[in-house]
Amino acid sequence: MACSVSTLMARSQERMDSLRVPVATWPMAFWTSHRGISASSWGSRLPILQGSTFGFVAPSLAMLSLPSWKCPEWTLNASQVNVSSPEFTEEWQKRIRELQGAIMVASCIQILVGFSGLIGFLMRFIGPLTIAPTISLMALPLFDSVGNDAGIHWGISFMTIFLITLFSQFLKNIPVPVPVYGGEKKCHTSKFYLFQVFPVLLALCISWFICFVLTVTNTLPSSPIDNGYLARTDTKSNVLRQAPWFRIPYPGQWGRPTISLAGVFGIIAGVVSSMVESVGDYYACARLVGAPPPPKHAINRGIGIEGLGCLLAGAWGTGNGTTSFSENVGALGITKVGSRMVIVTAGFVLLLMGVFGKIGAVFATIPTPVIGGMFLVMFGIISAVGISSLQYVDMNSSRNLFVFGFSIYCGLTIPNWVKKNPEKLQTGILQLDQVIQVLLTTDMFVGGFLGFLLDNTIPGSLEERGILVWNQVQENSKETTLKSSEVYDFPWGIGTKFCTSSYIRVLPFWPRLDHSGKGEVGMSQLAHYSQASSRKHLSGAVETRM
């Protein structure tokens, strides 16, 4: 059997299955929950969850494909390899250590770009014609993988889609009576809009349970070669058996990280793609929850905090970095719940899943077509959110039609061609080849960069480009709006009531004091569901408070 880097890592996956959930989730969960610091609490201040990024996968595979990491001869026959032997363990652990060092060094670049204010400086040149293709291309290129997941069993996928649509669109304004104890009436019932708060979770649980019933009754195919086999809930039962009950990961658990120039340059390209994705996520999340567009200091802070998350992920040896999770942004569009407390709670859940391996392993048994059905809905919303940014732009202008159309189509075409023809972009310089490969295969980077370049070079008025309306967000009445400072400033009055020294406020990531007392006005209120709002009939968008 031919041996490759991917083959060797696949073989070692059996040993890592019991460690996969803790290793992958614990560092960011620790950063989020145990220390009380997250992208939603101290970073961008938006309800965004951090997770593993695909931007690091391509440079990681490129780095591990170097001749120095060629699989040894004794691993060529998989049937004769003892995956629990110290020799084999060292083979995959030294590759993890190489990834650790590259990620930790590259994450320092992201920290510098964020906290130095460089990313915020570039935001003055970014308008709707840059944001629209960037956000849309987060989801559009994923249609192939989503279709493959959903196509494993279209019946279950459509059932999941139907349930999410039913709960989030048709039943969202129907209250469910729940028993409540307290107040003047002691025992009484109160209205709770269950379907609007938990549409995805309800659909997931129902579809998951139905798949379990179909698995127990052997209605679903039991042969791995049959179509629909992955819809069974017992296909990943080995993960549940092998996962430990309790384990605390720690930095350097695979040994001392190593550093190579080729690996660092490759991962830096992934960092650039990750930052572009995160900026798009900030704007998408702000639009979905009705917040004002994020100011520069919030963007600087968010990117810097994400860099710290990547540094921690590298130190703990996850083999990947962290970035804003686009899937979570899509979930916000469905649930209408833009609460920081929800994200903090999710951090605690990740912490439990990382420390208690059995809990995370249970979620690994969710059937693939159920995930595919959810992604069809969520990614569709993300694409629509990106396109909705064009409402500020004069789309009767041939200039704007050219910029958007060309950017988004190139963002789909060029990465697809580069993935199929990687050998045609060889310059002879390995590090440069890795950077070019990663950047040109990242759809968001290609589309966003072309939108940025064309929008800032092709002549056009600020009104035509939508910059005027983009910078002057539509003002609503004081009863339905929030000041931008109330959304993006530090909690507990830090930066506004405390630590307001002029020397500190010079920092590009520190909140700016509003001496006018008016602040920036947003589009709608951010909140979680309170008892007061649950007593009212919700019509249209739900007003929530972060």
Coordinates of C-alpha atoms in Angstrom, one line a residue:
M1 CA 0.0 0.0 0.0
A2 CA 1.4 3.4 -1.0
C3 CA 2.2 5.6 2.0
S4 CA 1.6 9.3 2.1
V5 CA 1.3 12.0 4.8
S6 CA -2.5 11.8 4.7
T7 CA -2.3 7.9 5.0
L8 CA 0.0 8.1 7.9
M9 CA -2.1 10.6 9.7
A10 CA -5.2 8.6 9.0
R11 CA -3.6 5.5 10.6
S12 CA -2.7 7.5 13.6
Q13 CA -6.2 8.8 13.9
E14 CA -7.3 5.5 15.6
R15 CA -5.0 6.4 18.5
M16 CA -6.0 10.0 18.4
D17 CA -9.8 9.3 18.4
S18 CA -9.9 9.2 22.2
L19 CA -8.0 12.5 22.3
R20 CA -9.6 14.3 19.4
V21 CA -12.4 16.0 21.2
P22 CA -10.3 17.2 24.1
V23 CA -7.4 18.3 22.0
A24 CA -9.4 20.1 19.5
T25 CA -11.8 22.0 21.8
W26 CA -10.2 22.4 25.2
P27 CA -7.7 25.3 24.5
M28 CA -10.3 27.7 23.1
A29 CA -12.8 26.6 25.6
F30 CA -10.3 27.2 28.4
W31 CA -9.7 30.7 26.9
T32 CA -13.4 31.3 26.6
S33 CA -14.8 30.0 29.9
H34 CA -12.2 29.4 32.5
R35 CA -10.5 32.7 32.0
G36 CA -13.6 34.6 31.0
I37 CA -12.1 35.9 27.8
S38 CA -13.5 35.3 24.4
A39 CA -14.3 37.0 21.1
S40 CA -17.7 37.9 22.4
S41 CA -16.5 39.1 25.8
W42 CA -13.3 41.0 25.2
G43 CA -12.6 40.7 21.5
S44 CA -15.0 42.0 18.8
R45 CA -17.8 42.0 21.5
L46 CA -20.1 40.2 19.0
P47 CA -21.7 36.8 19.7
I48 CA -19.2 34.9 17.6
L49 CA -17.9 31.4 18.5
Q50 CA -14.3 30.5 17.8
G51 CA -13.4 27.2 16.1
S52 CA -10.9 25.3 13.9
T53 CA -10.2 27.0 10.6
F54 CA -10.0 25.4 7.2
G55 CA -7.4 28.0 6.2
F56 CA -4.7 26.1 7.9
V57 CA -5.4 22.8 6.3
A58 CA -3.9 23.5 2.9
P59 CA -0.6 24.9 4.1
S60 CA -0.4 22.1 6.7
L61 CA -0.7 19.4 4.0
A62 CA 1.7 21.3 1.8
M63 CA 4.3 21.4 4.6
L64 CA 3.8 17.7 5.5
S65 CA 4.3 16.8 1.8
L66 CA 7.9 17.9 1.9
P67 CA 10.6 15.2 1.2
S68 CA 11.8 15.5 4.8
W69 CA 8.4 14.3 6.0
K70 CA 8.1 11.3 3.7
C71 CA 6.7 8.3 5.3
P72 CA 9.3 5.7 6.3
E73 CA 9.5 2.4 4.5
W74 CA 8.2 0.3 7.5
T75 CA 4.9 2.1 7.4
L76 CA 4.1 1.1 3.8
N77 CA 2.1 -1.9 4.8
A78 CA -0.7 -0.8 7.1
S79 CA -1.5 -4.4 8.2
Q80 CA 1.9 -4.7 9.8
V81 CA 2.0 -1.4 11.6
N82 CA 1.3 -1.4 15.3
V83 CA -0.3 2.0 15.9
S84 CA 0.3 1.8 19.6
S85 CA 4.0 1.3 19.3
P86 CA 6.4 4.0 20.5
E87 CA 8.0 4.2 17.1
F88 CA 4.7 4.9 15.2
T89 CA 3.6 7.3 17.9
E90 CA 6.8 9.3 17.5
E91 CA 6.2 9.4 13.7
W92 CA 2.9 11.3 13.9
Q93 CA 3.8 13.3 17.1
K94 CA 6.8 14.9 15.4
R95 CA 4.6 16.1 12.6
I96 CA 2.2 17.6 15.2
R97 CA 5.2 19.3 16.8
E98 CA 6.2 20.8 13.5
L99 CA 2.6 22.1 13.0
Q100 CA 2.6 23.5 16.6
G101 CA 5.7 25.6 16.0
A102 CA 4.5 27.0 12.7
I103 CA 1.1 27.9 14.1
M104 CA 2.5 29.6 17.2
V105 CA 4.9 31.7 15.1
A106 CA 2.3 32.6 12.5
S107 CA -0.2 33.5 15.2
C108 CA 2.2 36.1 16.5
I109 CA 1.8 37.9 13.1
Q110 CA -2.0 37.9 13.6
I111 CA -1.6 39.3 17.1
L112 CA 0.6 42.1 15.8
V113 CA -1.7 42.9 12.9
G114 CA -4.7 43.1 15.2
F115 CA -3.4 45.0 18.3
S116 CA -1.2 47.4 16.2
G117 CA -4.3 48.7 14.4
L118 CA -3.2 47.7 10.9
I119 CA -6.3 45.8 10.1
G120 CA -8.4 48.7 11.3
F121 CA -6.5 51.1 9.1
L122 CA -7.3 49.0 6.1
M123 CA -11.0 49.1 7.0
R124 CA -11.3 52.7 5.8
F125 CA -10.9 51.4 2.2
I126 CA -13.4 48.6 2.6
G127 CA -17.0 49.1 1.6
P128 CA -20.1 47.0 0.7
L129 CA -18.6 45.9 -2.6
T130 CA -15.7 44.3 -0.7
I131 CA -17.8 42.9 2.1
A132 CA -20.5 41.4 -0.1
P133 CA -18.4 39.0 -2.1
T134 CA -16.3 38.1 1.0
I135 CA -19.3 37.1 3.1
S136 CA -21.1 35.4 0.2
L137 CA -18.0 33.3 -0.7
M138 CA -17.8 32.0 2.9
A139 CA -20.7 29.7 2.0
L140 CA -21.1 29.5 -1.8
P141 CA -18.0 27.3 -2.5
L142 CA -19.1 24.8 0.1
F143 CA -22.0 23.6 -1.9
D144 CA -20.1 20.5 -3.1
S145 CA -19.2 19.2 0.4
V146 CA -22.7 20.2 1.8
G147 CA -24.3 18.3 -1.1
N148 CA -22.2 15.3 -0.4
D149 CA -23.2 15.2 3.2
A150 CA -26.8 15.8 2.5
G151 CA -26.8 13.3 -0.4
I152 CA -25.9 10.4 1.8
H153 CA -29.6 10.2 2.6
W154 CA -31.7 13.0 1.1
G155 CA -34.8 11.9 3.0
I156 CA -33.2 12.6 6.4
S157 CA -31.6 15.8 5.1
F158 CA -34.9 17.1 3.8
M159 CA -36.6 16.1 7.1
T160 CA -34.0 18.2 8.9
I161 CA -34.5 21.1 6.5
F162 CA -38.2 20.9 6.9
L163 CA -38.1 20.9 10.7
I164 CA -35.7 23.9 10.8
T165 CA -37.9 25.8 8.3
L166 CA -41.1 24.9 10.2
F167 CA -39.7 26.0 13.6
S168 CA -37.8 29.1 12.6
Q169 CA -40.3 30.5 10.0
F170 CA -43.8 29.2 10.5
L171 CA -44.0 28.5 14.2
K172 CA -41.6 31.3 15.5
N173 CA -44.4 33.5 16.8
I174 CA -46.4 30.7 18.4
P175 CA -45.8 30.7 22.2
V176 CA -45.6 27.5 24.3
P177 CA -47.1 27.6 27.8
V178 CA -44.6 26.7 30.5
P179 CA -45.2 26.4 34.2
V180 CA -43.7 29.1 36.3
Y181 CA -43.4 29.4 40.1
G182 CA -42.9 32.8 41.6
G183 CA -44.3 36.3 41.7
E184 CA -47.8 37.2 43.0
K185 CA -49.5 34.2 41.4
K186 CA -47.0 31.7 42.7
C187 CA -47.8 28.8 40.3
H188 CA -48.9 29.9 36.9
T189 CA -48.1 29.5 33.2
S190 CA -46.1 31.8 31.1
K191 CA -45.6 32.1 27.3
F192 CA -42.3 31.0 26.0
Y193 CA -41.4 31.2 22.3
L194 CA -39.7 27.8 22.2
F195 CA -39.6 27.4 18.4
Q196 CA -37.9 30.8 17.9
V197 CA -35.3 30.2 20.5
F198 CA -34.3 26.6 19.7
P199 CA -35.3 25.9 16.1
V200 CA -31.9 24.3 15.1
L201 CA -31.5 22.4 18.4
L202 CA -35.1 21.0 18.2
A203 CA -34.7 20.0 14.6
L204 CA -31.3 18.4 15.3
C205 CA -32.6 16.4 18.3
I206 CA -35.7 15.1 16.4
S207 CA -33.8 14.1 13.3
W208 CA -31.1 12.5 15.5
F209 CA -33.7 10.5 17.4
I210 CA -35.4 9.3 14.2
C211 CA -32.1 8.2 12.9
F212 CA -31.5 6.3 16.1
V213 CA -34.9 4.6 15.8
L214 CA -34.2 3.7 12.2
T215 CA -30.8 2.3 13.2
V216 CA -32.2 0.1 16.0
T217 CA -34.8 -1.3 13.8
N218 CA -32.2 -1.9 11.0
T219 CA -34.3 0.1 8.6
L220 CA -31.2 1.9 7.4
P221 CA -28.6 -0.1 5.5
S222 CA -26.1 -2.0 7.6
S223 CA -23.5 -2.5 5.0
P224 CA -20.8 0.3 4.6
I225 CA -21.0 0.0 0.8
D226 CA -24.8 0.7 0.7
N227 CA -26.1 4.2 0.1
G228 CA -27.4 5.7 3.3
Y229 CA -25.2 3.8 5.7
L230 CA -23.7 6.9 7.2
A231 CA -27.2 7.9 8.3
R232 CA -26.9 5.3 11.1
T233 CA -26.0 6.5 14.5
D234 CA -23.7 3.5 15.2
T235 CA -21.2 4.2 12.4
K236 CA -18.9 6.1 14.9
S237 CA -19.5 4.0 17.9
N238 CA -15.8 3.2 18.2
V239 CA -15.2 6.9 19.0
L240 CA -17.6 6.6 21.9
R241 CA -15.9 3.5 23.2
Q242 CA -12.4 4.8 22.9
A243 CA -12.9 8.2 24.3
P244 CA -11.8 8.6 27.9
W245 CA -14.2 9.7 30.6
F246 CA -11.9 12.4 31.9
R247 CA -8.7 13.9 30.6
I248 CA -7.1 17.4 30.9
P249 CA -4.9 18.3 27.9
Y250 CA -1.9 20.5 28.6
P251 CA 0.7 22.5 26.6
G252 CA 3.5 20.5 25.0
Q253 CA 1.7 17.2 25.4
W254 CA 3.3 16.0 22.2
G255 CA 6.7 17.3 23.1
R256 CA 8.7 20.5 22.4
P257 CA 7.4 22.3 19.3
T258 CA 9.8 22.6 16.3
I259 CA 9.9 25.5 13.8
S260 CA 10.8 25.5 10.1
L261 CA 10.8 28.4 7.7
A262 CA 8.6 26.6 5.1
G263 CA 6.0 25.8 7.6
V264 CA 5.8 29.3 9.1
F265 CA 5.4 30.9 5.6
G266 CA 2.7 28.5 4.7
I267 CA 0.7 29.0 7.9
I268 CA 1.1 32.8 7.5
A269 CA -0.9 32.5 4.3
G270 CA -3.6 30.6 6.2
V271 CA -3.5 33.4 8.9
V272 CA -4.2 36.0 6.2
S273 CA -7.2 34.0 4.9
S274 CA -8.4 33.5 8.4
M275 CA -8.3 37.3 9.1
V276 CA -10.2 38.0 5.9
E277 CA -12.8 35.4 6.9
S278 CA -13.1 36.9 10.4
V279 CA -13.7 40.4 9.2
G280 CA -16.4 39.2 7.0
D281 CA -17.9 37.2 9.9
Y282 CA -17.9 40.4 12.1
Y283 CA -20.0 42.3 9.5
A284 CA -22.3 39.3 8.8
C285 CA -22.9 38.8 12.5
A286 CA -23.5 42.5 13.2
R287 CA -26.1 42.6 10.4
L288 CA -27.8 39.4 11.5
V289 CA -28.2 40.5 15.1
G290 CA -29.0 44.1 14.2
A291 CA -25.9 45.7 15.6
P292 CA -24.1 48.7 14.1
P293 CA -21.2 47.9 11.9
P294 CA -18.2 47.1 14.1
P295 CA -15.8 50.1 14.6
K296 CA -12.1 49.9 14.0
H297 CA -11.1 49.4 17.6
A298 CA -13.5 46.3 17.8
I299 CA -12.1 44.8 14.6
N300 CA -8.5 45.4 15.8
R301 CA -9.3 43.8 19.2
G302 CA -11.2 40.9 17.6
I303 CA -8.3 40.0 15.3
G304 CA -5.8 40.3 18.1
I305 CA -7.8 38.1 20.4
E306 CA -8.2 35.5 17.6
G307 CA -4.4 35.6 17.3
L308 CA -4.1 34.8 21.0
G309 CA -6.6 31.9 20.4
C310 CA -4.4 30.5 17.6
L311 CA -1.3 30.8 19.8
L312 CA -3.0 28.8 22.6
A313 CA -4.3 26.2 20.1
G314 CA -0.8 25.8 18.8
A315 CA 0.6 25.5 22.3
W316 CA -1.9 22.8 23.2
G317 CA -1.1 20.9 20.0
T318 CA -4.4 20.9 18.2
G319 CA -2.7 20.8 14.8
N320 CA -4.9 23.8 13.7
G321 CA -5.7 27.4 14.6
T322 CA -8.9 29.1 15.5
T323 CA -11.1 31.6 13.7
S324 CA -14.6 33.0 13.8
F325 CA -17.0 30.2 13.1
S326 CA -19.1 30.9 10.0
E327 CA -21.5 28.1 10.9
N328 CA -22.3 30.0 14.1
V329 CA -23.1 33.1 12.2
G330 CA -25.5 31.1 10.1
A331 CA -27.2 29.8 13.2
L332 CA -27.7 33.4 14.4
G333 CA -29.7 34.1 11.3
I334 CA -32.0 31.2 12.0
T335 CA -32.5 31.5 15.8
K336 CA -32.5 35.4 16.0
V337 CA -30.6 35.0 19.3
G338 CA -27.7 37.4 19.4
S339 CA -26.7 37.0 23.1
R340 CA -23.1 37.1 24.4
M341 CA -24.3 34.9 27.3
V342 CA -25.2 32.2 24.9
I343 CA -21.7 32.2 23.5
V344 CA -20.2 32.2 27.0
T345 CA -22.4 29.2 27.8
A346 CA -21.3 27.5 24.7
G347 CA -17.7 28.0 25.9
F348 CA -18.6 26.1 29.1
V349 CA -20.1 23.4 26.9
L350 CA -16.9 23.2 24.9
L351 CA -15.0 23.0 28.1
L352 CA -17.1 20.0 29.3
M353 CA -16.8 18.3 25.9
G354 CA -13.0 18.8 26.0
V355 CA -12.5 17.5 29.5
F356 CA -15.2 14.8 29.6
G357 CA -14.4 12.9 26.5
K358 CA -17.5 10.8 26.5
I359 CA -19.7 13.9 26.2
G360 CA -18.0 15.1 23.1
A361 CA -17.9 11.6 21.6
V362 CA -21.7 11.4 21.9
F363 CA -22.0 14.5 19.6
A364 CA -19.7 12.7 17.1
T365 CA -22.5 10.2 16.5
I366 CA -24.7 12.8 14.9
P367 CA -25.5 11.3 11.4
T368 CA -23.8 13.1 8.5
P369 CA -27.1 13.8 6.5
V370 CA -28.5 15.6 9.5
I371 CA -25.4 17.9 9.5
G372 CA -25.7 18.3 5.7
G373 CA -29.4 19.4 6.1
M374 CA -28.5 22.0 8.7
F375 CA -25.6 23.3 6.6
L376 CA -27.9 23.8 3.6
V377 CA -30.0 26.2 5.6
M378 CA -27.2 28.0 7.4
F379 CA -24.9 28.5 4.5
G380 CA -27.8 29.7 2.4
I381 CA -28.5 32.4 5.0
I382 CA -24.8 33.4 5.1
S383 CA -24.8 33.9 1.3
A384 CA -27.9 36.0 1.4
V385 CA -26.5 38.1 4.2
G386 CA -23.4 38.9 2.0
I387 CA -25.6 39.9 -0.9
S388 CA -27.8 42.0 1.3
S389 CA -24.9 44.4 1.9
L390 CA -25.5 45.6 -1.7
Q391 CA -28.6 47.4 -0.5
Y392 CA -26.4 50.4 0.2
V393 CA -24.9 50.4 -3.3
D394 CA -26.3 51.8 -6.5
M395 CA -26.9 48.5 -8.4
N396 CA -28.1 50.4 -11.4
S397 CA -24.5 51.4 -12.0
S398 CA -22.6 49.4 -14.5
R399 CA -19.5 50.0 -12.5
N400 CA -20.9 48.3 -9.4
L401 CA -22.3 45.4 -11.4
F402 CA -18.9 44.8 -12.9
V403 CA -17.1 45.0 -9.6
F404 CA -19.4 42.6 -7.7
G405 CA -20.1 40.2 -10.6
F406 CA -16.4 39.9 -11.6
S407 CA -15.3 39.5 -8.0
I408 CA -17.7 36.8 -6.9
Y409 CA -17.3 34.8 -10.1
C410 CA -13.5 34.9 -10.0
G411 CA -13.8 33.9 -6.3
L412 CA -15.5 30.7 -7.5
T413 CA -13.5 30.1 -10.7
I414 CA -9.9 30.8 -9.8
P415 CA -9.7 28.6 -6.6
N416 CA -11.4 25.8 -8.4
W417 CA -8.8 25.9 -11.3
V418 CA -5.9 26.2 -8.9
K419 CA -7.0 23.2 -6.9
K420 CA -7.2 21.1 -10.1
N421 CA -3.9 22.4 -11.6
P422 CA -1.5 23.1 -8.7
E423 CA 1.6 22.1 -10.7
K424 CA 1.1 25.0 -13.1
L425 CA 1.8 27.6 -10.4
Q426 CA 5.3 26.3 -9.4
T427 CA 7.9 29.1 -9.1
G428 CA 10.7 27.0 -7.9
I429 CA 10.6 28.6 -4.5
L430 CA 8.8 26.3 -2.1
Q431 CA 7.8 28.9 0.4
L432 CA 6.4 31.2 -2.3
D433 CA 4.6 28.3 -3.9
Q434 CA 2.9 27.5 -0.6
V435 CA 1.8 31.1 -0.1
I436 CA 0.4 31.4 -3.6
Q437 CA -1.3 28.0 -3.3
V438 CA -3.1 28.8 -0.1
L439 CA -4.2 32.3 -1.1
L440 CA -5.5 31.4 -4.6
T441 CA -7.4 28.4 -3.3
T442 CA -9.2 30.5 -0.7
D443 CA -12.4 31.7 -2.3
M444 CA -13.0 34.5 0.2
F445 CA -9.6 35.9 -0.3
V446 CA -9.8 35.9 -4.1
G447 CA -13.3 37.5 -4.2
G448 CA -12.6 39.9 -1.4
F449 CA -9.3 41.1 -2.7
L450 CA -10.6 41.7 -6.2
G451 CA -13.6 43.5 -4.8
F452 CA -11.3 45.6 -2.6
L453 CA -8.9 46.4 -5.5
L454 CA -11.5 47.2 -8.1
D455 CA -13.7 49.2 -5.8
N456 CA -10.8 51.4 -4.8
T457 CA -9.3 51.9 -8.3
I458 CA -12.3 52.2 -10.6
P459 CA -13.6 55.8 -10.5
G460 CA -16.9 56.2 -8.7
S461 CA -18.6 58.6 -6.3
L462 CA -18.9 57.7 -2.6
E463 CA -22.7 57.7 -3.0
E464 CA -22.5 55.4 -6.0
R465 CA -20.2 53.0 -4.1
G466 CA -22.5 53.0 -1.0
I467 CA -19.7 54.4 1.2
L468 CA -21.9 57.3 2.5
V469 CA -24.7 55.1 3.6
W470 CA -22.3 52.4 4.8
N471 CA -20.6 54.9 7.1
Q472 CA -23.8 56.6 8.2
V473 CA -25.9 53.7 9.3
Q474 CA -29.6 54.2 9.1
E475 CA -30.8 55.8 12.3
N476 CA -33.9 54.5 14.0
S477 CA -35.8 55.9 17.0
K478 CA -34.0 55.8 20.4
E479 CA -36.4 53.2 21.6
T480 CA -35.2 50.6 19.0
T481 CA -31.5 51.5 18.7
L482 CA -28.3 51.1 20.7
K483 CA -25.3 53.3 20.7
S484 CA -22.3 51.6 19.1
S485 CA -20.3 52.2 22.2
E486 CA -22.8 50.2 24.2
V487 CA -22.2 47.2 21.9
Y488 CA -18.5 47.3 21.3
D489 CA -17.0 48.9 24.4
F490 CA -15.4 46.9 27.2
P491 CA -17.7 45.5 29.9
W492 CA -18.0 46.9 33.4
G493 CA -17.2 50.5 32.2
I494 CA -13.5 49.7 31.5
G495 CA -12.3 52.3 29.0
T496 CA -15.3 54.6 29.6
K497 CA -15.5 55.0 33.4
F498 CA -12.2 53.3 34.4
C499 CA -8.9 53.3 32.7
T500 CA -9.7 56.4 30.7
S501 CA -6.2 57.8 30.6
S502 CA -5.3 59.6 27.4
Y503 CA -2.2 57.5 27.1
I504 CA -4.3 54.3 27.1
R505 CA -6.9 55.6 24.7
V506 CA -4.1 56.0 22.1
L507 CA -4.0 52.2 21.7
P508 CA -5.8 51.2 18.5
F509 CA -7.8 48.5 20.2
W510 CA -9.0 50.7 23.1
P511 CA -12.6 52.1 23.0
R512 CA -13.0 55.7 22.1
L513 CA -14.8 58.1 24.5
D514 CA -17.8 59.8 23.0
H515 CA -17.7 63.4 24.2
S516 CA -20.8 64.3 22.4
G517 CA -22.9 62.0 24.5
K518 CA -24.8 60.8 21.5
G519 CA -22.6 57.9 20.4
E520 CA -23.0 55.9 17.3
V521 CA -26.5 54.7 16.5
G522 CA -27.2 51.1 15.4
M523 CA -30.1 49.5 13.5
S524 CA -31.8 47.5 16.2
Q525 CA -31.4 46.3 19.8
L526 CA -29.4 43.3 20.8
A527 CA -30.7 41.2 23.7
H528 CA -31.4 37.8 25.0
Y529 CA -34.9 36.7 25.8
S530 CA -36.0 38.1 29.2
Q531 CA -39.2 37.6 31.1
A532 CA -40.5 41.0 29.9
S533 CA -40.1 40.1 26.2
S534 CA -41.5 36.7 26.7
R535 CA -44.9 38.2 27.8
K536 CA -45.2 40.1 24.5
H537 CA -46.2 38.7 21.2
L538 CA -43.1 38.7 19.0
S539 CA -43.8 39.9 15.4
G540 CA -41.0 40.3 12.9
A541 CA -37.4 40.4 14.2
V542 CA -36.9 39.7 17.8
E543 CA -35.4 42.5 19.8
T544 CA -32.6 41.1 22.0
R545 CA -29.9 42.6 24.1
M546 CA -26.3 41.5 24.3

